[in-house]
Short mmCIF file of C-alpha atoms in Angstrom, two decimals:
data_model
loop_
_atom_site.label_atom_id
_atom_site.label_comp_id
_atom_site.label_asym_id
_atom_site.label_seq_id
_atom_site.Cartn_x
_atom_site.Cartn_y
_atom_site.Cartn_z
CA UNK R 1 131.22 -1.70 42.75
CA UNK R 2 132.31 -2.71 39.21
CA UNK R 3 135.84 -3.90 39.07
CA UNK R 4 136.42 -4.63 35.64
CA UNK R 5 137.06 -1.63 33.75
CA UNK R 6 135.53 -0.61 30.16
CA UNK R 7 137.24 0.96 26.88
CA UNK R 8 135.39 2.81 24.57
CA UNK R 9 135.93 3.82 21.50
CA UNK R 10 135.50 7.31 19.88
CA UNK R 11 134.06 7.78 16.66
CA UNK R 12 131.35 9.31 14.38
CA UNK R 13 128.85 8.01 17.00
CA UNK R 14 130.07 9.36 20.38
CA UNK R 15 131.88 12.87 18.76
CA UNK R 16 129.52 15.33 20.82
CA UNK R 17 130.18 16.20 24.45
CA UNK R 18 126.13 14.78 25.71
CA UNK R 19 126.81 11.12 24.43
CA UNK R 20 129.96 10.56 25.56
CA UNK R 21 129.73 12.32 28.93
CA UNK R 22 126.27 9.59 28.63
CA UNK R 23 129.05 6.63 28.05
CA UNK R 24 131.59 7.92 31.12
CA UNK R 25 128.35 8.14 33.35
CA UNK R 26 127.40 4.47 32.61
CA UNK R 27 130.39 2.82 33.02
CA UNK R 28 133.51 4.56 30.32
CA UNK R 29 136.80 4.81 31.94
CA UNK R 30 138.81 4.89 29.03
CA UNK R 31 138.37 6.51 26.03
CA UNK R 32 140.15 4.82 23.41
CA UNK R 33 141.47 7.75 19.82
CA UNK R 34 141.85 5.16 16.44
CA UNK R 35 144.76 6.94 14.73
CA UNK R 36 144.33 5.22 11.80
CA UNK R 37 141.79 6.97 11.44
CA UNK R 38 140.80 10.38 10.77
CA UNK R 39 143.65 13.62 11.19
CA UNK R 40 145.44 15.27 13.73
CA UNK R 41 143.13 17.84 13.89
CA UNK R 42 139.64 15.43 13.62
CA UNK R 43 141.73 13.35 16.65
CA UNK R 44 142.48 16.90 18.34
CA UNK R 45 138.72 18.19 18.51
CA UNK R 46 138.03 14.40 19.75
CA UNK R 47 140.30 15.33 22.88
CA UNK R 48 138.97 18.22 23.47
CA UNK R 49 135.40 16.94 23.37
CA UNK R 50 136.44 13.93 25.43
CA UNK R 51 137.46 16.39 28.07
CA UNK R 52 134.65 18.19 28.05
CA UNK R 53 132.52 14.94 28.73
CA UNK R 54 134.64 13.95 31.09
CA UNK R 55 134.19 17.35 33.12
CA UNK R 56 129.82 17.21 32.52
CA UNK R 57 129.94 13.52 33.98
CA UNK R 58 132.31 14.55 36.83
CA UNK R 59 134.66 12.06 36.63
CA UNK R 60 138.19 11.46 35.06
CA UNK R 61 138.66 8.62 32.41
CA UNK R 62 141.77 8.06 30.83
CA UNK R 63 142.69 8.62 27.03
CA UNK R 64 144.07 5.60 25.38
CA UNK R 65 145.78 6.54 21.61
CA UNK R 66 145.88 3.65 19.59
CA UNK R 67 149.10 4.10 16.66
CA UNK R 68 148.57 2.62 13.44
CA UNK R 69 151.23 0.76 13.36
CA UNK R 70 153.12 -1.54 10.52
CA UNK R 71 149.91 -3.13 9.10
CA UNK R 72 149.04 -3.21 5.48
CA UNK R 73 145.83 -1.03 4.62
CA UNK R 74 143.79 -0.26 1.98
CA UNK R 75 144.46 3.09 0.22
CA UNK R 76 141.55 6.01 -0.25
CA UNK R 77 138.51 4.93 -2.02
CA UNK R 78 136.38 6.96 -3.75
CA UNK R 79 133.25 7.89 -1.69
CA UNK R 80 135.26 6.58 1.49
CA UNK R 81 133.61 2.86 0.70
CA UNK R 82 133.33 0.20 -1.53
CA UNK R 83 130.81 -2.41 -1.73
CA UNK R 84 131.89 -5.87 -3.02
CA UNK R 85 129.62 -8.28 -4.30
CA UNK R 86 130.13 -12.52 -4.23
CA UNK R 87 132.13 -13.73 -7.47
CA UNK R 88 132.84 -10.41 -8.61
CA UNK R 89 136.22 -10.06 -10.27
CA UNK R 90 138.86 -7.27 -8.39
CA UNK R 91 142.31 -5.84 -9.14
CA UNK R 92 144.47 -5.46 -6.18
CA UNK R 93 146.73 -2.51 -7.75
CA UNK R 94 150.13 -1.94 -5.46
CA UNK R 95 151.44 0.83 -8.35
CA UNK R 96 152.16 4.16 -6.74
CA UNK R 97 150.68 5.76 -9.36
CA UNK R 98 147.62 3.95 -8.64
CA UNK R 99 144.42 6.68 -8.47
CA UNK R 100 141.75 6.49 -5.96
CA UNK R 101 139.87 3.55 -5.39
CA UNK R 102 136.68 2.53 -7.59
CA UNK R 103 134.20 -0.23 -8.69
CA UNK R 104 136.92 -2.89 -9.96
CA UNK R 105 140.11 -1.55 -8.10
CA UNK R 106 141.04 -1.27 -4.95
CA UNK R 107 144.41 0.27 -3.99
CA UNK R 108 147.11 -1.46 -1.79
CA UNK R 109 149.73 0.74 -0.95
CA UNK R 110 152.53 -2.28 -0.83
CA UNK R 111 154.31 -2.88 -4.26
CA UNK R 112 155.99 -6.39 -2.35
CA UNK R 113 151.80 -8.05 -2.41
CA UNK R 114 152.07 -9.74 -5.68
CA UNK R 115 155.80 -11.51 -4.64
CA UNK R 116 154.06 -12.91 -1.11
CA UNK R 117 150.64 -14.22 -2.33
CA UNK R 118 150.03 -16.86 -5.11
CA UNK R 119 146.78 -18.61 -7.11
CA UNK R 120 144.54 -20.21 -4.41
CA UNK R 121 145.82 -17.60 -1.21
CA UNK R 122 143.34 -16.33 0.73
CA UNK R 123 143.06 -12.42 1.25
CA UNK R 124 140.97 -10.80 4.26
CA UNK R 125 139.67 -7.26 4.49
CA UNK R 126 137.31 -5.75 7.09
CA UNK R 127 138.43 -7.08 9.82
CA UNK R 128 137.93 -10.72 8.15
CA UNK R 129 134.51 -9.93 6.85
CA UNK R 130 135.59 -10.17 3.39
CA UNK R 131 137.04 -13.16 1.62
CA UNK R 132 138.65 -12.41 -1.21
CA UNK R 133 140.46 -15.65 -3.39
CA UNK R 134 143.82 -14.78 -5.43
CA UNK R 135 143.09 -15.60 -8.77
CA UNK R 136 146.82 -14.31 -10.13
CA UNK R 137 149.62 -12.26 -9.09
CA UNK R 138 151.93 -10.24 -11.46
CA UNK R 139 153.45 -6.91 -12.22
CA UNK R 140 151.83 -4.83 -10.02
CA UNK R 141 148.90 -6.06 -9.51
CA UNK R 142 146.74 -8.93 -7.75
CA UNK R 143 143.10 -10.54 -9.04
CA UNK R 144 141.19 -11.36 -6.89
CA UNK R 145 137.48 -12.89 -6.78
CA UNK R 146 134.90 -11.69 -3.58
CA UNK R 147 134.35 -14.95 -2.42
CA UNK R 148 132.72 -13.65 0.99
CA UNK R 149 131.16 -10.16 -0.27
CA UNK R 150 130.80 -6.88 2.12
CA UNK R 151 131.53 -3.11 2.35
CA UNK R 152 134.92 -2.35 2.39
CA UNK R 153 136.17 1.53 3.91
CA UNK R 154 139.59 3.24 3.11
CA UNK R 155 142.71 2.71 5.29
CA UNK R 156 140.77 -0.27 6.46
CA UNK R 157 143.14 -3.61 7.15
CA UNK R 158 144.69 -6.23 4.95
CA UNK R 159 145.24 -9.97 6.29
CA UNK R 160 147.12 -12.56 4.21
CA UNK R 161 147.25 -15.77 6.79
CA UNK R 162 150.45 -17.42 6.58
CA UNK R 163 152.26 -14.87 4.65
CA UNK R 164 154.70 -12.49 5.73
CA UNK R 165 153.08 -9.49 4.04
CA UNK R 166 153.66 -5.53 5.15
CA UNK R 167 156.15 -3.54 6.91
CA UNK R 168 157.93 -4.99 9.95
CA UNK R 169 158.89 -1.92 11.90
CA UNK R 170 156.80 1.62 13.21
CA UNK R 171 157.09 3.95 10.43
CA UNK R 172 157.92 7.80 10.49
CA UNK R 173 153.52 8.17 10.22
CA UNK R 174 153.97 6.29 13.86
CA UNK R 175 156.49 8.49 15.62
CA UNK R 176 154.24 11.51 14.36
CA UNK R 177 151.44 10.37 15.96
CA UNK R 178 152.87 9.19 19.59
CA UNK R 179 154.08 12.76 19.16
CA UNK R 180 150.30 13.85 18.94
CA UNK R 181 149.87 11.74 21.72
CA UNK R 182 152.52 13.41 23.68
CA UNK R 183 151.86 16.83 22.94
CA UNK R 184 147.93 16.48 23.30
CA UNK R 185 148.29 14.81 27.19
CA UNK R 186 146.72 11.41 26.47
CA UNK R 187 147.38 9.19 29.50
CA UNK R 188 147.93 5.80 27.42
CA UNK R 189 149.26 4.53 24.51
CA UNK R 190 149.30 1.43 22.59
CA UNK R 191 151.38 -0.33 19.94
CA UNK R 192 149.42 -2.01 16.83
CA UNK R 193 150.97 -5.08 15.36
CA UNK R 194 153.76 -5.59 17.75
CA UNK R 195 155.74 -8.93 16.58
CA UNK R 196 158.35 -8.89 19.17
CA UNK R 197 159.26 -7.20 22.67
CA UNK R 198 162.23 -5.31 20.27
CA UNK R 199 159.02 -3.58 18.44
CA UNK R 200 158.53 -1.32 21.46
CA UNK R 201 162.01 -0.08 21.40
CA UNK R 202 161.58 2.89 19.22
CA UNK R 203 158.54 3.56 21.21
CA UNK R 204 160.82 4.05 24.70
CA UNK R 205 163.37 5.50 23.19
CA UNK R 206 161.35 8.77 21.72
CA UNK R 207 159.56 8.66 25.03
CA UNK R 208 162.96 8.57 26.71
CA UNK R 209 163.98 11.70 24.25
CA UNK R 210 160.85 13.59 25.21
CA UNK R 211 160.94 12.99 28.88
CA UNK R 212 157.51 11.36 29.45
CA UNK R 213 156.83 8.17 31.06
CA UNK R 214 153.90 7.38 28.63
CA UNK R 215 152.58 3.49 29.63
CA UNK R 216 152.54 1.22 26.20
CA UNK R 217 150.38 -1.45 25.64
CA UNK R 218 151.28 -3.58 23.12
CA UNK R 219 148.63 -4.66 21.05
CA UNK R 220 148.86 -8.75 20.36
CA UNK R 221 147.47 -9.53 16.66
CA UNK R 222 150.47 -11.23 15.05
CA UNK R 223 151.02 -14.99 15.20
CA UNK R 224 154.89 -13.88 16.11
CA UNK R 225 153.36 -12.08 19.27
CA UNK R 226 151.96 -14.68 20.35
CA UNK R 227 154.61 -16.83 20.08
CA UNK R 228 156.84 -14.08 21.67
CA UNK R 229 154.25 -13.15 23.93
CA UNK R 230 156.23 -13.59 27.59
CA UNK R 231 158.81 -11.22 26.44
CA UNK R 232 156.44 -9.06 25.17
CA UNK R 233 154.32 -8.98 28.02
CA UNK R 234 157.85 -8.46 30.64
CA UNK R 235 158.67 -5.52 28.17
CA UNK R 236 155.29 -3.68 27.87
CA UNK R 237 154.89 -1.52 31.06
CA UNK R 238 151.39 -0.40 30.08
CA UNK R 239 150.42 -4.42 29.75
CA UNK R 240 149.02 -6.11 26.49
CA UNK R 241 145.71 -5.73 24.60
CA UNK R 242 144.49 -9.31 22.98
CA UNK R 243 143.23 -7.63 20.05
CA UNK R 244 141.12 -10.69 18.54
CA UNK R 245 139.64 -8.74 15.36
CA UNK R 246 143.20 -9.26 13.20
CA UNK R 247 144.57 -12.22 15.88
CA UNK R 248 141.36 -14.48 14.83
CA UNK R 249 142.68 -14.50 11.00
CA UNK R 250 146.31 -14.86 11.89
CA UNK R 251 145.27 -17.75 14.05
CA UNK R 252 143.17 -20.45 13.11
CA UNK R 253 139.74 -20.01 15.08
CA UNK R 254 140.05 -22.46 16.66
CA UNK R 255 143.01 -21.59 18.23
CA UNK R 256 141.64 -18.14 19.54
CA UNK R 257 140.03 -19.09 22.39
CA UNK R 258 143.28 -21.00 24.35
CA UNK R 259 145.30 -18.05 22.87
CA UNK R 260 143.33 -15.49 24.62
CA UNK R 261 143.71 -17.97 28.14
CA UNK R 262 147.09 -18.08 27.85
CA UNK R 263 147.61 -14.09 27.09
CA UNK R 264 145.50 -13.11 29.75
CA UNK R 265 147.35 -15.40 32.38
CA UNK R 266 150.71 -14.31 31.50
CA UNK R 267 149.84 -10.74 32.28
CA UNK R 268 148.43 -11.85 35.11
CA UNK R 269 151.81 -13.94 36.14
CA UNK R 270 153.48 -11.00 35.37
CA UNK R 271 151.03 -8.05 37.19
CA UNK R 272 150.29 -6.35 33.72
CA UNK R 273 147.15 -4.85 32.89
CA UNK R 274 144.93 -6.60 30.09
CA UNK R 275 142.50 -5.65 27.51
CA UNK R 276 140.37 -7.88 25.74
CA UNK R 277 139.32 -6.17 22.71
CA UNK R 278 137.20 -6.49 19.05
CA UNK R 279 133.96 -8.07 18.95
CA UNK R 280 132.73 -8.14 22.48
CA UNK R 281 129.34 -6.97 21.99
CA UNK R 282 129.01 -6.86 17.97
CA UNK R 283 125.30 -7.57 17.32
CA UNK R 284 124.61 -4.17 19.50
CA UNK R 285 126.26 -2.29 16.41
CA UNK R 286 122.42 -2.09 14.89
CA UNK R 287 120.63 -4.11 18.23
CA UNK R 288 119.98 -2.71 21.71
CA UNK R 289 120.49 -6.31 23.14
CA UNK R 290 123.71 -8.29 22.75
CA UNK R 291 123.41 -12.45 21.91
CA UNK R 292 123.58 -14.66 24.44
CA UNK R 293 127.28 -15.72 23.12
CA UNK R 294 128.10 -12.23 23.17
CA UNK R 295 127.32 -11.85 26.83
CA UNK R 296 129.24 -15.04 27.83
CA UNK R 297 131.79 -13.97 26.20
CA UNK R 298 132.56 -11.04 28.47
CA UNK R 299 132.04 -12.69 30.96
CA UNK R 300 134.32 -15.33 30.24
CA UNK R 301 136.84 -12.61 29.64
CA UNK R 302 136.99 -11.40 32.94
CA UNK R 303 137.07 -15.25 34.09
CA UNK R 304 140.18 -15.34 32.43
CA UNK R 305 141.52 -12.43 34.03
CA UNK R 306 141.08 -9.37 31.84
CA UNK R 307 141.37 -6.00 33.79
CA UNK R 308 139.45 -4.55 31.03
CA UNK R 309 136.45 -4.89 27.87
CA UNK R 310 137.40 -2.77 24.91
CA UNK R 311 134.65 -2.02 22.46
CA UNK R 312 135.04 -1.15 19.09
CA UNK R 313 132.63 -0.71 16.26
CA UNK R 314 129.74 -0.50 19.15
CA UNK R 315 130.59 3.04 20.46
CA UNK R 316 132.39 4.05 17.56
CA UNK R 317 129.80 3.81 14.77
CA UNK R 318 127.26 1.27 16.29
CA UNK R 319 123.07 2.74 16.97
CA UNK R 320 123.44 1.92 20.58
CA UNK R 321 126.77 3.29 21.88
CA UNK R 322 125.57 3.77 25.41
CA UNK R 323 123.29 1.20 25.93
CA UNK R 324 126.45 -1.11 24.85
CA UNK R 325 128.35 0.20 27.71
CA UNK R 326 125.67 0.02 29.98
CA UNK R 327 125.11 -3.75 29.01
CA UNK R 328 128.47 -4.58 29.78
CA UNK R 329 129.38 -2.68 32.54
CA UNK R 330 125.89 -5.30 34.20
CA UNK R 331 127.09 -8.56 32.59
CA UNK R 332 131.06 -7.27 34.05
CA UNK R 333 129.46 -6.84 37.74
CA UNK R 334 127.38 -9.74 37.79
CA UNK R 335 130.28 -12.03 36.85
CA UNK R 336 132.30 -10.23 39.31
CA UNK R 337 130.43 -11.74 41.93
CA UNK R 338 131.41 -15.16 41.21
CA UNK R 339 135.35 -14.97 41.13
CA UNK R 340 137.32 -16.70 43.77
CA UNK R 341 139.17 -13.94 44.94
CA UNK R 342 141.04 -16.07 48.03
CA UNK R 343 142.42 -18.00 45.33
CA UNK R 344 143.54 -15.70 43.08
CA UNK R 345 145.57 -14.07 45.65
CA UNK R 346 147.57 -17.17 45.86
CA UNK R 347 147.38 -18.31 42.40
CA UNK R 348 147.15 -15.51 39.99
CA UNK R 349 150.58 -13.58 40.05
CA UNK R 350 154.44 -15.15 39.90
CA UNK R 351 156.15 -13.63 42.83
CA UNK R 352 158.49 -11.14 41.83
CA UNK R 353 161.76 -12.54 44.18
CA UNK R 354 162.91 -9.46 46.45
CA UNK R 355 160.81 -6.96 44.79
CA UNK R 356 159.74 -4.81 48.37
CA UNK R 357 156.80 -3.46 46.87
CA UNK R 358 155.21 -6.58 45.51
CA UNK R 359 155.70 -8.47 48.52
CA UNK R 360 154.09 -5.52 50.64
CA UNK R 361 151.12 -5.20 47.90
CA UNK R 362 150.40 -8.94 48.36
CA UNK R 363 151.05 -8.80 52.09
CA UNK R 364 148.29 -6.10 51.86
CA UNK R 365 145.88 -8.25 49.55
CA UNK R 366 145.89 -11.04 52.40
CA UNK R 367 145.17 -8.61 55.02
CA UNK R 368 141.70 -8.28 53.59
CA UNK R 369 141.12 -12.03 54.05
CA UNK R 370 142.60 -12.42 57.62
CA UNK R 371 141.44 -8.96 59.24
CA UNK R 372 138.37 -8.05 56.98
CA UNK R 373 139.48 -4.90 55.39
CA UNK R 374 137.07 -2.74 54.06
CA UNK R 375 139.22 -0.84 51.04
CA UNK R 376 143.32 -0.77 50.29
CA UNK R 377 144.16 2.86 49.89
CA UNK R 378 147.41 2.91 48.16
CA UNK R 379 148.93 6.88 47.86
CA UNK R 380 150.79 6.77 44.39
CA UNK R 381 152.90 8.96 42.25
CA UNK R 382 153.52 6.64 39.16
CA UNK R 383 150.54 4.18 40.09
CA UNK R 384 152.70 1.03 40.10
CA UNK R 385 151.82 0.22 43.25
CA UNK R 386 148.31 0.17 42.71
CA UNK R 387 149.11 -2.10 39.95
CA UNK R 388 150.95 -4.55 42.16
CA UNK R 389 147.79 -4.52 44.01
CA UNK R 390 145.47 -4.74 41.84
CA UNK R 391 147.20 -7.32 40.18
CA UNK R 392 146.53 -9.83 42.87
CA UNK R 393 142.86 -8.78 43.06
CA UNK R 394 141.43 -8.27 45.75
CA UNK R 395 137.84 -8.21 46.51
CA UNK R 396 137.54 -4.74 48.47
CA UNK R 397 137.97 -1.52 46.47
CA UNK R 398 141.74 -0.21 45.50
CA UNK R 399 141.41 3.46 46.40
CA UNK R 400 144.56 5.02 44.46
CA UNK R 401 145.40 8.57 45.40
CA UNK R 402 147.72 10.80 43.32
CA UNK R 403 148.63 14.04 43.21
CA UNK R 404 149.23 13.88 39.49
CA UNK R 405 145.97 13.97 37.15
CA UNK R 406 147.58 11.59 34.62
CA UNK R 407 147.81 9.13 37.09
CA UNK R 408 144.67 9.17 37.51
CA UNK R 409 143.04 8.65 34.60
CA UNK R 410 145.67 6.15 33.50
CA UNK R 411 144.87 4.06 36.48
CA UNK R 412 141.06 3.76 35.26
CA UNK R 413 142.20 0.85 33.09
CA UNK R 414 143.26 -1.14 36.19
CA UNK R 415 140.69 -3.93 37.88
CA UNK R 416 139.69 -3.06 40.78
CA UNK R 417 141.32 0.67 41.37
CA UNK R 418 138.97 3.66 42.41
CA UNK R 419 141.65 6.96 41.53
CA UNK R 420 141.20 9.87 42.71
CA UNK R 421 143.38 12.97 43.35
CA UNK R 422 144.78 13.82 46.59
CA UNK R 423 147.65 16.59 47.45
CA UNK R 424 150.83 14.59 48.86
CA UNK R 425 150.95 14.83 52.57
CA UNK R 426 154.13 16.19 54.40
CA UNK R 427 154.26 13.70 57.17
CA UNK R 428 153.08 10.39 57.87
CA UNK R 429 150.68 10.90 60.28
CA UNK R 430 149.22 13.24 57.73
CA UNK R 431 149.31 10.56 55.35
CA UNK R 432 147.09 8.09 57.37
CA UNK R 433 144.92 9.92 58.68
CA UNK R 434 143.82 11.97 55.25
CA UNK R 435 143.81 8.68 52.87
CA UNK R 436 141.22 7.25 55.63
CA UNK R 437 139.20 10.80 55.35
CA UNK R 438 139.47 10.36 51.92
CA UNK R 439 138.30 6.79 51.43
CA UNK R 440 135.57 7.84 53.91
CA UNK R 441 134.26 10.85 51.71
CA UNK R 442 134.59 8.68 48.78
CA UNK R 443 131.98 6.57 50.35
CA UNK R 444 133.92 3.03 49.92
CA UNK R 445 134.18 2.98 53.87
CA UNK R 446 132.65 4.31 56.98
CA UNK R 447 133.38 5.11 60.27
CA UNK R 448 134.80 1.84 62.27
CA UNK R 449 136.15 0.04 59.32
CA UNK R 450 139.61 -1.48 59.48
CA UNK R 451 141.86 -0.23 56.17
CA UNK R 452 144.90 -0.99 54.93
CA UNK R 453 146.99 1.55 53.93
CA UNK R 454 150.62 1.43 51.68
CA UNK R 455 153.25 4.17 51.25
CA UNK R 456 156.74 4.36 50.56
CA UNK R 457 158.87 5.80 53.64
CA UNK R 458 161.39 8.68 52.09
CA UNK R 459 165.08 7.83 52.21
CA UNK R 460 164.57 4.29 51.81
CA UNK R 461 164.91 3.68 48.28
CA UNK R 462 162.64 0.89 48.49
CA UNK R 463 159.74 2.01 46.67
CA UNK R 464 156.33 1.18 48.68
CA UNK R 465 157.72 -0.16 52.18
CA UNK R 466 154.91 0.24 54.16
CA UNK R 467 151.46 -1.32 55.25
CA UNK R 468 149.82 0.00 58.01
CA UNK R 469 146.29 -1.37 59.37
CA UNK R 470 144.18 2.05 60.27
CA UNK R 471 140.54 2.05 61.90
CA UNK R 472 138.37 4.79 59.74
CA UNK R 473 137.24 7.30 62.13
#
């Protein structure tokens, strides 16, 4: 069974019920919704369609809505693209007024550009693709020369390394669209260009106002959030995405890969979910076969201690969206194979003091080692058990049951976790004795096997508080 878990994202490639129910059957269980990207109503068809696939492949997957966030973009273009040639000459034009974008102008909605970049700066569009070189800056407007030519799309990204360029906090645009998110169901939702653990606060609070317990992943693609990352990570509840597309021009490259290490162990000291995201499998875009980098890559990813592979351009626009998800749900299972899991029980996580339920979760975790459990079947309302438990990853299957759908399909993103639904037993006995029918029907276990099972006693006020050893029967 694969443990690592894959995000796809939705576009103009996988927008029909057939190909994405094709990408859930191969190995989806998250569907990731760019909102900087197309419209409410574009993103609202998307759902729709998304749970629609989900139902033909008969099984849940978890929607992950990705906010905007305070990054500066490029304005709308003409055509939706422009294509920039090497050592042609371009006007960066920050007026309001400015009209749609054309051969020799490209609108930046950000009159503050031309005070934060001077002669000689380096400017980065596409997702670093593009090089552009600042030739002047003044009254409006920047010149630029395409020293590194490609296609440039509207609303697409701006980079300026070493400059503190765009808006700081979530705008109004943002609050609209975790509304969207609310309103619409989605089980996930992550924060673009979060600086600082204080950059999820308006975030919580309109949660807080609309009564939803919504988990955030902050998205780290800022030089501050990596700096900040520990606080980030302790305030995130949904866990961190190492978003490498914008973090590999804030950084230099070759500080990306110790970055990534060093992100993906502190959710791990912390037991936060990961995501390692942008570029994963880029040559399958236009090739049904990744590079040989590409591929150990992923794997190194997962080496590192990702709970999950987020693709990007591959399923969203690429010629091969399903064979990429096939490809990496194989490379993910291989390299599964290989992972110490004895050791990462002891090495992995920071033990979280008197916390009951962590110390029962990794209590349960060594359990498998010393009495050769089969599965951990961990009944869960919110699912934070099963993150505890996952978290120390074990090398039997997680089986999380919840009566709540959204539980579910937000516990897809977690390594190692097999959700399912399950009505909430009245008793205790009821409890252990239908989670071991359940894991049995599942097919993880069989008849004989030991289990270990956790629950939370009522009254108790201690969260998960119990681990019982039950023989499957």
């Amino acid at each position: 069974m694969r443990k690592t878990k894959i995000v796809a994202t939705v576009g103009p490639a996988t927008s029909n019920p057939q190909i994405l129910a094709g990408l859930i059957s191969v190995g989806a269980d998250v569907l990731r919704l760019n909102f900087s990207h197309g419209t409410p109503d574009s993103h609202h068809e998307l759902i729709k369609t998304a749970r629609q696939a989900s139902e033909r492949a008969g099984r849940e997957v978890g929607l992950l809505g990705d906010l905007p966030g305070p990054k500066l973009r490029v304005g709308e273009i003409d055509g939706g693209v422009l294509t920039l040639s090497q050592g042609q000459e371009l006007k960066l034009d920050t007026r309001a007024s400015t009209s749609r974008g054309r051969r020799n102008v490209l609108p930046i909605p950000w009159p503050e550009l031309p005070s934060c970049v001077g002669e000689g700066d380096q400017i980065y569009l596409a997702d670093g693709t593009i090089r552009l070189s600042v030739r002047s800056a003044e009254d409006g407007e920047v010149l630029v020369r395409v020293e590194t030519p490609g296609t440039v799309a509207s609303r697409q990204g701006i980079n300026v390394p070493g400059a503190d360029v765009g808006p700081t906090a979530l705008g109004e645009a943002d609050m609209e669209w975790l509304d969207f998110a609310i309103d619409e169901g989605i089980e996930i939702v992550a924060v673009s260009f979060v600086r600082s653990a204080a950059d999820l606060d308006p975030v919580k609070s309109r949660l807080a106002e609309r009564g939803v317990d919504l988990p955030i992943v902050a998205k780290i693609e800022k030089r501050e959030a990596v700096e900040a990352a520990e606080e980030i990570v302790k305030s995130a509840d949904g866990g961190i995405m190492v978003a490498r597309g914008d973090l590999g021009i804030e950084l230099p490259i070759e500080e990306m890969p110790l970055a990534q290490k060093r992100l993906l162990a502190l959710a791990g000291r912390y037991s936060k979910p990961s995501i390692t995201a942008t570029q994963m499998l880029a040559s399958m875009v236009s090739s049904p076969r990744p590079t040989r980098a590409e591929a150990t890559d992923v794997a190194n990813a997962i080496f590192d201690g990702t709970d999950a592979l987020m693709l990007s351009q591959e399923t969203a626009v690429g010629e091969f969206p399903v064979e990429s998800v096939r490809t990496m749900a194989k490379i993910a299972e291989h390299t599964e194979e290989q992972l110490n899991y004895g050791e990462l029980l002891l090495t992995r996580t920071g033990r979280a003091g008197a916390d009951v339920a962590d110390t029962v979760s990794y209590g349960a975790v060594g359990a498998v080692y010393q009495l050769g459990l089969a599965a951990l079947v961990v009944p869960t309302r919110s699912g934070r058990t099963a993150r505890l438990v996952s978290a120390h990853r074990p090398r039997v299957p997680v089986i999380a049951l919840s009566p709540r759908p959204e539980t579910v399909r937000r516990l897809n993103l977690l390594f190692g976790v097999v959700p399912a639904l399950h009505e909430e037993p009245k008793t205790i006995n009821e409890l252990l004795e239908s989670c071991a029918e359940h894991a049995k029907q599942m097919g993880l276990v069989k008849s004989g096997d030991l289990i270990g099972i956790t629950a939370g006693l009522g009254g108790q006020q201690l969260g998960t508080n119990l681990f019982e050893v039950h023989r499957v029967p």
